[in-house]
XYZ file of C-alpha atoms in Angstrom:
142
model
C 0.000 0.000 0.000
C 1.517 3.314 -1.064
C 1.714 6.020 1.562
C 0.560 9.530 0.825
C 3.394 11.952 0.227
C 4.016 14.362 3.076
C 3.227 17.909 2.038
C 4.560 20.940 3.904
C 2.038 22.937 5.878
C 1.239 26.352 4.475
C 1.490 27.943 7.939
C 4.917 26.500 8.786
C 8.386 27.502 7.767
C 10.044 24.920 5.543
C 13.678 24.614 6.594
C 16.013 23.195 3.948
C 19.215 21.352 4.832
C 21.636 20.257 2.082
C 22.775 16.648 2.520
C 26.031 15.095 1.392
C 26.336 11.466 0.422
C 29.620 10.085 1.733
C 31.246 6.759 0.850
C 30.444 5.331 4.302
C 26.709 5.943 3.638
C 26.665 3.380 0.825
C 25.627 -0.165 1.717
C 26.154 -3.546 0.065
C 23.239 -2.806 -2.292
C 25.070 0.198 -3.730
C 22.810 2.941 -2.361
C 22.428 5.037 0.788
C 21.793 2.721 3.743
C 18.452 3.029 5.496
C 20.022 3.855 8.849
C 21.608 6.995 7.323
C 18.124 8.403 6.775
C 17.409 8.239 10.519
C 20.490 10.370 11.088
C 19.349 12.798 8.403
C 15.951 13.194 10.090
C 17.741 14.059 13.316
C 20.227 16.342 11.537
C 17.407 18.271 9.832
C 15.539 18.841 13.092
C 18.662 19.825 14.987
C 19.817 22.223 12.252
C 16.385 23.883 12.157
C 16.374 24.298 15.951
C 19.935 25.655 16.002
C 19.213 28.095 13.165
C 16.124 29.615 14.756
C 16.858 29.776 18.488
C 19.564 31.655 20.343
C 22.236 30.076 22.503
C 20.434 30.874 25.764
C 17.302 29.057 24.583
C 19.321 26.097 23.288
C 21.117 25.898 26.640
C 17.823 25.888 28.572
C 15.963 23.378 26.393
C 16.805 20.236 24.482
C 14.866 17.818 22.286
C 14.728 14.041 22.502
C 13.527 11.970 19.567
C 11.244 9.215 20.862
C 9.901 7.735 17.619
C 10.918 7.659 13.953
C 8.887 6.476 10.978
C 10.422 6.474 7.497
C 9.096 5.553 4.084
C 11.782 4.743 1.488
C 10.505 5.592 -1.978
C 13.506 5.962 -4.315
C 17.117 4.936 -3.654
C 19.856 7.531 -3.465
C 22.953 6.407 -5.305
C 26.604 7.230 -4.458
C 26.873 9.902 -7.163
C 23.667 11.746 -6.218
C 24.108 15.497 -5.858
C 21.825 18.300 -4.744
C 20.136 16.122 -2.109
C 18.186 18.079 0.506
C 16.036 17.537 3.556
C 12.954 19.742 3.831
C 11.520 19.865 7.340
C 8.663 21.496 9.244
C 6.885 20.947 12.537
C 3.351 19.926 13.408
C 1.161 21.089 16.262
C 2.443 20.840 19.837
C 0.824 18.339 22.158
C 2.085 19.083 25.645
C 5.845 18.467 25.509
C 5.663 16.737 22.099
C 5.396 17.566 18.489
C 5.984 15.783 15.240
C 8.638 16.950 12.834
C 8.145 16.027 9.188
C 11.007 15.550 6.743
C 11.143 15.004 3.003
C 14.430 13.803 1.487
C 14.613 14.904 -2.143
C 17.201 14.330 -4.835
C 18.757 17.056 -6.971
C 15.817 16.895 -9.369
C 13.289 17.464 -6.570
C 12.055 13.861 -6.581
C 10.914 12.482 -3.250
C 13.297 9.702 -2.195
C 12.199 9.238 1.412
C 9.918 10.849 3.927
C 9.786 10.604 7.657
C 8.168 11.707 10.865
C 9.998 12.016 14.153
C 8.178 12.559 17.422
C 10.237 14.947 19.536
C 9.858 15.722 23.243
C 11.024 19.030 24.705
C 13.065 18.545 27.865
C 14.707 20.796 30.401
C 18.385 20.548 29.430
C 19.502 20.330 33.070
C 17.000 17.821 34.472
C 16.092 16.067 31.194
C 12.462 16.130 32.344
C 9.751 16.717 29.729
C 8.273 20.213 29.619
C 5.216 21.583 27.851
C 6.265 23.452 24.711
C 6.068 27.169 25.585
C 3.448 29.075 23.592
C 6.032 31.649 22.517
C 8.223 28.975 20.901
C 5.897 27.842 18.093
C 5.695 31.162 16.203
C 9.398 30.817 15.459
C 8.505 27.830 13.254
C 5.765 29.741 11.378
C 6.092 30.697 7.721
C 7.691 34.090 7.326
């Protein structure tokens, strides 16, 4: 059963992270290994967070990924160039929200898509904390 393609929300900023394919990403089947995509989902979310929030905020809060779901649609080969991750966030639910990621090749074709459930935690205690209301507007479309 084919999954519906994730589409960015009109009210959310779409953060784009260029991705490099390195030799160690290639598996015995000659394409990017599935486990690399999990890292890319995390990298996209972390880069978005780091790009939009100041050091004081990043020192106070941290995010913990508690669930990943990935659909692999088209293999990425060793010579692929122009690969990007496009990411945006969903609606907060207490300390949680989903982050959506599309991995696209240099021609804009969807190669993989994923959802990671993230939990906001106090960086000192590592205890979950409700996402502050003033945090979400930072992820809104500008």
